[in-house]
Every structure is written in C-alpha cells, then in structure tokens.
Amino acid sequence: GAVVSQHPSRVICKSGTSVKIECRSLDFQATTMFWYRQFPKQSLMLMATSNEGSKATYEQGVEKDKFLINHASLTLSTLTVTSAHPEDSSFYICSAKEGRNTEAFFGQGTRLTVV
Amino acid sequence: QKEVEQDPGPLSVPEGAIVSLNCTYSNSAFQYFMWYRQYSRKGPELLMYTYSSGNKEDGRFTAQVDKSSKYISLFIRDSQPSDSATYLCASEGGDDKIIFGKGTRLHILP
C-alpha cells in the first residue's frame, strides 16, 4: 500500500509551548488529509479534514485556533498544537487520500506528552 | 445511534481458529467499506477496501459486505498470534469522510 510518513513519532513538550507534527505522503499526491486523535483503548476521533490549498474543516468541538492545520502541498500537511496543555496529551494520527472514493492510508502516529 | 457500531471485545480465540469480526452501519449512503488493523501505539494499517456488497479475499483475510442488512464482516483464517491487534471497521459515503467503528481487540492464544 501507499506510504504515509508522520514525524515525530514521539514528543514531550512543556505546557504553554507549541508543537508541530508533520504528515507526508511519500508515493502519491494526497488531495485530502485527515487528522485524528486517539485516547488509550478508544477509537479514532476525527479532528479535521484538510484539502490542499484550502482551509481545513474542523469537526464540532475542535478548536481551530488551538489546532492549526496547514496543507500547503499535495504531499505535506502539518498540525500545530498551540499553547499545549497536559490535557492535549494524546496520540495524534494523520491519514491521506489521493482522491474521493480511494483508500485512506495512515501515518505511524505521534504520541504527544505535555508536561 | 453511532453510524458504525462495533463490539469492542476483547475477543480471544485459539491459534489456528477462524476469526469473525463484525460491524453494522446505519447510513445507507455508505458505499465504501474498510478494515484496518492497529497494533498498540501504531497507526492503523489498511487490510481490506471494498465497494458495495460482496466478498473480497486477500490471503487469509476475507471481507464481506451485505448492504441489505448493513452488515460488514472480516474473516481471518488460520489465525496466528501475530494477528493479535485491534481491528477497526470503517465506512465512507462518498463525501471523503471516513467513519470508524470503536475497534475490536483481538487476542490469538498460542
């Protein structure tokens, strides 16, 4: 299957700082990328959908000023957690699709710990 | 009612047994159905991707969709300890948004 690379795989940051997570599609052009959050033993919670060159669409209850998403190219999307707090500690996962009605491939996930 | 329902398990079966994992969905507009496998602290890995009703086989894995009953199944033959993971079913209605079930934790006992 197609490869989606997510970086970093693990990050620890101090409360109040910002953290950027990158998601890259390595062998296809991702017109749509998704960002998810996953708590232990829970399913994936969709945070936002981003299409290349346009603003991300956030799910209800997700603060767009806190979770900044940029999808500047067909192979790269970034999620920036701004002014991180301990409650933002979670597993963040991106996925990417080449177009509508195609498979979505996931990155390896990023474990964020805010101390 | 959630759009995709899945029993979280855990489901424990002996090595070599046939595993049956199931989901139901409520939105008749869903056309595309997926099964993902997720190991602990890893991103989900796509196992099967199917369109509309029918069966799809890939090695030891068979995905089955019955749109009349809104039922999705994944069968694993000759199960192995390395199959122990969480299995997520998912559906897409053509609007690009994928809806996931909660995932079923599967344990294959050696």
mmCIF file of C-alpha atoms in Angstrom:
data_model
loop_
_atom_site.group_PDB
_atom_site.id
_atom_site.type_symbol
_atom_site.label_atom_id
_atom_site.label_comp_id
_atom_site.label_asym_id
_atom_site.label_seq_id
_atom_site.Cartn_x
_atom_site.Cartn_y
_atom_site.Cartn_z
ATOM 1 C CA GLY A 1 0.000 0.000 0.000
ATOM 2 C CA ALA A 2 0.887 3.644 -0.207
ATOM 3 C CA VAL A 3 3.183 5.148 2.408
ATOM 4 C CA VAL A 4 2.328 7.999 4.737
ATOM 5 C CA SER A 5 5.128 9.214 6.971
ATOM 6 C CA GLN A 6 4.395 11.068 10.186
ATOM 7 C CA HIS A 7 7.009 12.866 12.244
ATOM 8 C CA PRO A 8 7.903 12.950 15.063
ATOM 9 C CA SER A 9 6.731 9.627 16.438
ATOM 10 C CA ARG A 10 7.037 10.891 19.982
ATOM 11 C CA VAL A 11 7.369 14.343 21.502
ATOM 12 C CA ILE A 12 7.433 15.723 25.006
ATOM 13 C CA CYS A 13 6.902 19.434 25.470
ATOM 14 C CA LYS A 14 6.375 21.903 28.257
ATOM 15 C CA SER A 15 2.978 23.336 28.977
ATOM 16 C CA GLY A 16 2.424 26.564 27.056
ATOM 17 C CA THR A 17 4.688 25.727 24.147
ATOM 18 C CA SER A 18 3.660 24.782 20.608
ATOM 19 C CA VAL A 19 4.337 21.537 18.826
ATOM 20 C CA LYS A 20 4.273 20.845 15.093
ATOM 21 C CA ILE A 21 3.527 17.415 13.656
ATOM 22 C CA GLU A 22 4.222 16.646 10.008
ATOM 23 C CA CYS A 23 2.392 14.226 7.745
ATOM 24 C CA ARG A 24 3.817 13.362 4.340
ATOM 25 C CA SER A 25 2.529 11.158 1.552
ATOM 26 C CA LEU A 26 5.661 9.591 0.106
ATOM 27 C CA ASP A 27 4.479 7.948 -3.103
ATOM 28 C CA PHE A 28 1.222 9.625 -4.019
ATOM 29 C CA GLN A 29 -0.367 13.034 -4.101
ATOM 30 C CA ALA A 30 -2.723 13.493 -1.194
ATOM 31 C CA THR A 31 -5.555 15.792 -2.171
ATOM 32 C CA THR A 32 -7.150 15.214 1.224
ATOM 33 C CA MET A 33 -5.549 14.647 4.594
ATOM 34 C CA PHE A 34 -7.229 13.911 7.885
ATOM 35 C CA TRP A 35 -6.071 14.446 11.440
ATOM 36 C CA TYR A 36 -7.273 12.191 14.239
ATOM 37 C CA ARG A 37 -6.817 11.997 17.940
ATOM 38 C CA GLN A 38 -6.916 8.720 19.805
ATOM 39 C CA PHE A 39 -7.108 8.142 23.543
ATOM 40 C CA PRO A 40 -5.985 4.800 25.038
ATOM 41 C CA LYS A 41 -8.254 1.940 24.041
ATOM 42 C CA GLN A 42 -10.556 4.326 22.219
ATOM 43 C CA SER A 43 -11.352 4.679 18.568
ATOM 44 C CA LEU A 44 -10.079 7.385 16.258
ATOM 45 C CA MET A 45 -11.689 10.768 16.717
ATOM 46 C CA LEU A 46 -11.620 12.894 13.575
ATOM 47 C CA MET A 47 -10.363 16.373 14.339
ATOM 48 C CA ALA A 48 -10.246 17.986 10.918
ATOM 49 C CA THR A 49 -10.150 17.420 7.187
ATOM 50 C CA SER A 50 -7.792 19.386 5.006
ATOM 51 C CA ASN A 51 -7.693 19.749 1.264
ATOM 52 C CA GLU A 52 -4.588 21.005 -0.455
ATOM 53 C CA GLY A 53 -4.638 24.749 -0.880
ATOM 54 C CA SER A 54 -7.753 25.424 1.165
ATOM 55 C CA LYS A 55 -8.661 25.911 4.787
ATOM 56 C CA ALA A 56 -9.190 22.886 6.951
ATOM 57 C CA THR A 57 -12.663 21.837 8.012
ATOM 58 C CA TYR A 58 -12.809 21.202 11.723
ATOM 59 C CA GLU A 59 -15.153 18.825 13.494
ATOM 60 C CA GLN A 60 -17.522 20.143 16.087
ATOM 61 C CA GLY A 61 -15.813 20.816 19.384
ATOM 62 C CA VAL A 62 -12.302 21.059 17.939
ATOM 63 C CA GLU A 63 -10.709 24.472 18.461
ATOM 64 C CA LYS A 64 -9.295 25.641 15.166
ATOM 65 C CA ASP A 65 -7.144 28.300 16.838
ATOM 66 C CA LYS A 66 -5.562 25.680 19.037
ATOM 67 C CA PHE A 67 -5.031 23.011 16.423
ATOM 68 C CA LEU A 68 -3.632 24.762 13.383
ATOM 69 C CA ILE A 69 -3.643 22.719 10.207
ATOM 70 C CA ASN A 70 -1.759 23.611 7.077
ATOM 71 C CA HIS A 71 -1.942 21.620 3.854
ATOM 72 C CA ALA A 72 0.331 23.660 1.648
ATOM 73 C CA SER A 73 1.273 20.978 -0.841
ATOM 74 C CA LEU A 74 -0.058 17.712 -2.203
ATOM 75 C CA THR A 75 2.397 15.753 -0.103
ATOM 76 C CA LEU A 76 2.559 17.614 3.185
ATOM 77 C CA SER A 77 0.146 18.584 5.927
ATOM 78 C CA THR A 78 1.087 19.876 9.349
ATOM 79 C CA LEU A 79 -0.771 20.011 12.636
ATOM 80 C CA THR A 80 0.440 22.561 15.176
ATOM 81 C CA VAL A 81 -0.814 22.246 18.724
ATOM 82 C CA THR A 82 -0.532 25.759 20.095
ATOM 83 C CA SER A 83 -0.114 26.619 23.764
ATOM 84 C CA ALA A 84 -0.209 22.968 24.656
ATOM 85 C CA HIS A 85 -1.649 21.844 27.979
ATOM 86 C CA PRO A 86 -1.434 18.457 29.706
ATOM 87 C CA GLU A 87 -4.969 17.610 28.556
ATOM 88 C CA ASP A 88 -3.705 17.822 24.963
ATOM 89 C CA SER A 89 -1.517 14.794 25.637
ATOM 90 C CA SER A 90 -2.721 12.111 23.266
ATOM 91 C CA PHE A 91 -1.906 10.023 20.217
ATOM 92 C CA TYR A 92 -2.326 12.064 17.033
ATOM 93 C CA ILE A 93 -2.612 10.273 13.693
ATOM 94 C CA CYS A 94 -2.856 11.589 10.160
ATOM 95 C CA SER A 95 -4.220 9.862 7.097
ATOM 96 C CA ALA A 96 -4.106 10.761 3.437
ATOM 97 C CA LYS A 97 -6.152 10.013 0.341
ATOM 98 C CA GLU A 98 -5.387 10.543 -3.313
ATOM 99 C CA GLY A 99 -8.952 11.468 -4.137
ATOM 100 C CA ARG A 100 -12.566 10.702 -3.466
ATOM 101 C CA ASN A 101 -13.573 7.080 -3.107
ATOM 102 C CA THR A 102 -9.993 5.920 -2.678
ATOM 103 C CA GLU A 103 -8.273 4.211 0.192
ATOM 104 C CA ALA A 104 -7.005 6.247 3.112
ATOM 105 C CA PHE A 105 -3.534 5.405 4.403
ATOM 106 C CA PHE A 106 -2.357 6.276 7.868
ATOM 107 C CA GLY A 107 0.838 7.624 9.316
ATOM 108 C CA GLN A 108 2.551 5.927 12.223
ATOM 109 C CA GLY A 109 1.091 8.345 14.743
ATOM 110 C CA THR A 110 2.650 10.858 17.132
ATOM 111 C CA ARG A 111 2.498 10.439 20.860
ATOM 112 C CA LEU A 112 2.368 13.884 22.435
ATOM 113 C CA THR A 113 3.054 14.315 26.122
ATOM 114 C CA VAL A 114 2.667 17.767 27.614
ATOM 115 C CA VAL A 115 4.343 18.198 30.993
ATOM 116 C CA GLN B 1 -27.042 5.553 17.392
ATOM 117 C CA LYS B 2 -23.475 5.768 16.127
ATOM 118 C CA GLU B 3 -23.074 5.471 12.379
ATOM 119 C CA VAL B 4 -20.744 2.488 12.638
ATOM 120 C CA GLU B 5 -21.183 0.070 15.528
ATOM 121 C CA GLN B 6 -18.543 -2.434 16.528
ATOM 122 C CA ASP B 7 -18.221 -4.662 19.571
ATOM 123 C CA PRO B 8 -15.017 -3.602 21.366
ATOM 124 C CA GLY B 9 -14.315 -7.098 22.658
ATOM 125 C CA PRO B 10 -11.843 -8.312 23.717
ATOM 126 C CA LEU B 11 -12.188 -11.403 21.597
ATOM 127 C CA SER B 12 -9.900 -14.324 22.433
ATOM 128 C CA VAL B 13 -9.533 -17.310 20.114
ATOM 129 C CA PRO B 14 -7.020 -20.173 19.942
ATOM 130 C CA GLU B 15 -4.316 -20.144 17.310
ATOM 131 C CA GLY B 16 -5.471 -21.684 14.025
ATOM 132 C CA ALA B 17 -9.135 -20.862 14.548
ATOM 133 C CA ILE B 18 -11.219 -18.821 12.137
ATOM 134 C CA VAL B 19 -11.889 -15.335 13.461
ATOM 135 C CA SER B 20 -15.080 -13.487 12.625
ATOM 136 C CA LEU B 21 -15.219 -9.737 13.224
ATOM 137 C CA ASN B 22 -18.380 -7.780 12.545
ATOM 138 C CA CYS B 23 -19.775 -4.279 12.289
ATOM 139 C CA THR B 24 -23.101 -2.725 11.493
ATOM 140 C CA TYR B 25 -23.723 0.671 9.997
ATOM 141 C CA SER B 26 -26.759 2.886 9.810
ATOM 142 C CA ASN B 27 -26.205 5.171 6.816
ATOM 143 C CA SER B 28 -27.470 3.608 3.600
ATOM 144 C CA ALA B 29 -25.397 6.137 1.640
ATOM 145 C CA PHE B 30 -22.187 4.375 2.668
ATOM 146 C CA GLN B 31 -20.616 2.760 -0.389
ATOM 147 C CA TYR B 32 -17.046 2.035 0.586
ATOM 148 C CA PHE B 33 -16.009 -0.185 3.441
ATOM 149 C CA MET B 34 -12.636 -0.756 5.007
ATOM 150 C CA TRP B 35 -10.943 -2.862 7.629
ATOM 151 C CA TYR B 36 -7.858 -1.587 9.397
ATOM 152 C CA ARG B 37 -5.535 -3.360 11.807
ATOM 153 C CA GLN B 38 -3.914 -1.346 14.555
ATOM 154 C CA TYR B 39 -1.137 -2.572 16.787
ATOM 155 C CA SER B 40 -0.617 -0.867 20.104
ATOM 156 C CA ARG B 41 0.850 2.638 19.751
ATOM 157 C CA LYS B 42 0.943 2.422 15.955
ATOM 158 C CA GLY B 43 -1.109 3.964 13.176
ATOM 159 C CA PRO B 44 -3.854 1.848 11.577
ATOM 160 C CA GLU B 45 -2.859 -0.309 8.626
ATOM 161 C CA LEU B 46 -5.316 -0.825 5.785
ATOM 162 C CA LEU B 47 -6.209 -4.504 5.383
ATOM 163 C CA MET B 48 -9.197 -4.521 3.050
ATOM 164 C CA TYR B 49 -11.060 -1.974 0.940
ATOM 165 C CA THR B 50 -14.340 -2.937 -0.686
ATOM 166 C CA TYR B 51 -17.054 -1.246 -2.662
ATOM 167 C CA SER B 52 -20.749 -2.057 -2.202
ATOM 168 C CA SER B 53 -21.930 -5.574 -1.409
ATOM 169 C CA GLY B 54 -19.949 -8.733 -1.927
ATOM 170 C CA ASN B 55 -16.849 -10.580 -0.828
ATOM 171 C CA LYS B 56 -13.187 -9.771 -1.229
ATOM 172 C CA GLU B 57 -10.375 -12.145 -0.372
ATOM 173 C CA ASP B 58 -6.714 -11.403 0.252
ATOM 174 C CA GLY B 59 -4.626 -14.252 1.608
ATOM 175 C CA ARG B 60 -6.035 -15.321 4.959
ATOM 176 C CA PHE B 61 -8.409 -12.361 5.084
ATOM 177 C CA THR B 62 -11.914 -12.182 3.624
ATOM 178 C CA ALA B 63 -14.073 -9.066 3.802
ATOM 179 C CA GLN B 64 -17.803 -9.354 3.342
ATOM 180 C CA VAL B 65 -20.366 -6.590 2.917
ATOM 181 C CA ASP B 66 -24.125 -7.094 2.987
ATOM 182 C CA LYS B 67 -25.731 -3.768 2.177
ATOM 183 C CA SER B 68 -29.252 -5.148 2.581
ATOM 184 C CA SER B 69 -28.619 -5.760 6.270
ATOM 185 C CA LYS B 70 -25.942 -3.067 6.638
ATOM 186 C CA TYR B 71 -23.513 -5.659 7.939
ATOM 187 C CA ILE B 72 -19.734 -5.745 7.462
ATOM 188 C CA SER B 73 -17.570 -8.746 8.303
ATOM 189 C CA LEU B 74 -13.897 -9.662 8.321
ATOM 190 C CA PHE B 75 -12.841 -13.296 8.497
ATOM 191 C CA ILE B 76 -9.313 -14.370 9.361
ATOM 192 C CA ARG B 77 -8.408 -17.955 8.554
ATOM 193 C CA ASP B 78 -5.656 -19.906 10.282
ATOM 194 C CA SER B 79 -5.290 -17.190 12.889
ATOM 195 C CA GLN B 80 -1.829 -16.576 14.310
ATOM 196 C CA PRO B 81 -0.542 -14.822 17.432
ATOM 197 C CA SER B 82 0.754 -12.015 15.195
ATOM 198 C CA ASP B 83 -2.860 -11.273 14.253
ATOM 199 C CA SER B 84 -3.446 -10.043 17.799
ATOM 200 C CA ALA B 85 -4.341 -6.377 17.403
ATOM 201 C CA THR B 86 -7.284 -4.020 17.317
ATOM 202 C CA TYR B 87 -9.369 -4.254 14.155
ATOM 203 C CA LEU B 88 -11.285 -1.200 13.021
ATOM 204 C CA CYS B 89 -14.078 -1.256 10.513
ATOM 205 C CA ALA B 90 -14.835 1.932 8.617
ATOM 206 C CA SER B 91 -17.231 3.273 6.024
ATOM 207 C CA GLU B 92 -17.233 6.170 3.607
ATOM 208 C CA GLY B 93 -20.261 7.731 1.982
ATOM 209 C CA GLY B 94 -18.541 9.458 -0.891
ATOM 210 C CA ASP B 95 -18.003 12.752 0.908
ATOM 211 C CA ASP B 96 -14.397 11.811 1.701
ATOM 212 C CA LYS B 97 -15.139 11.473 5.406
ATOM 213 C CA ILE B 98 -14.426 8.058 6.856
ATOM 214 C CA ILE B 99 -16.434 6.915 9.852
ATOM 215 C CA PHE B 100 -14.760 4.387 12.140
ATOM 216 C CA GLY B 101 -16.142 1.818 14.492
ATOM 217 C CA LYS B 102 -14.709 1.659 18.008
ATOM 218 C CA GLY B 103 -12.455 -1.250 17.107
ATOM 219 C CA THR B 104 -12.402 -4.835 18.353
ATOM 220 C CA ARG B 105 -9.428 -6.033 20.376
ATOM 221 C CA LEU B 106 -8.438 -9.492 19.211
ATOM 222 C CA HIS B 107 -6.187 -11.884 21.107
ATOM 223 C CA ILE B 108 -4.929 -15.044 19.420
ATOM 224 C CA LEU B 109 -3.886 -17.523 22.075
ATOM 225 C CA PRO B 110 -0.833 -19.660 21.207
#
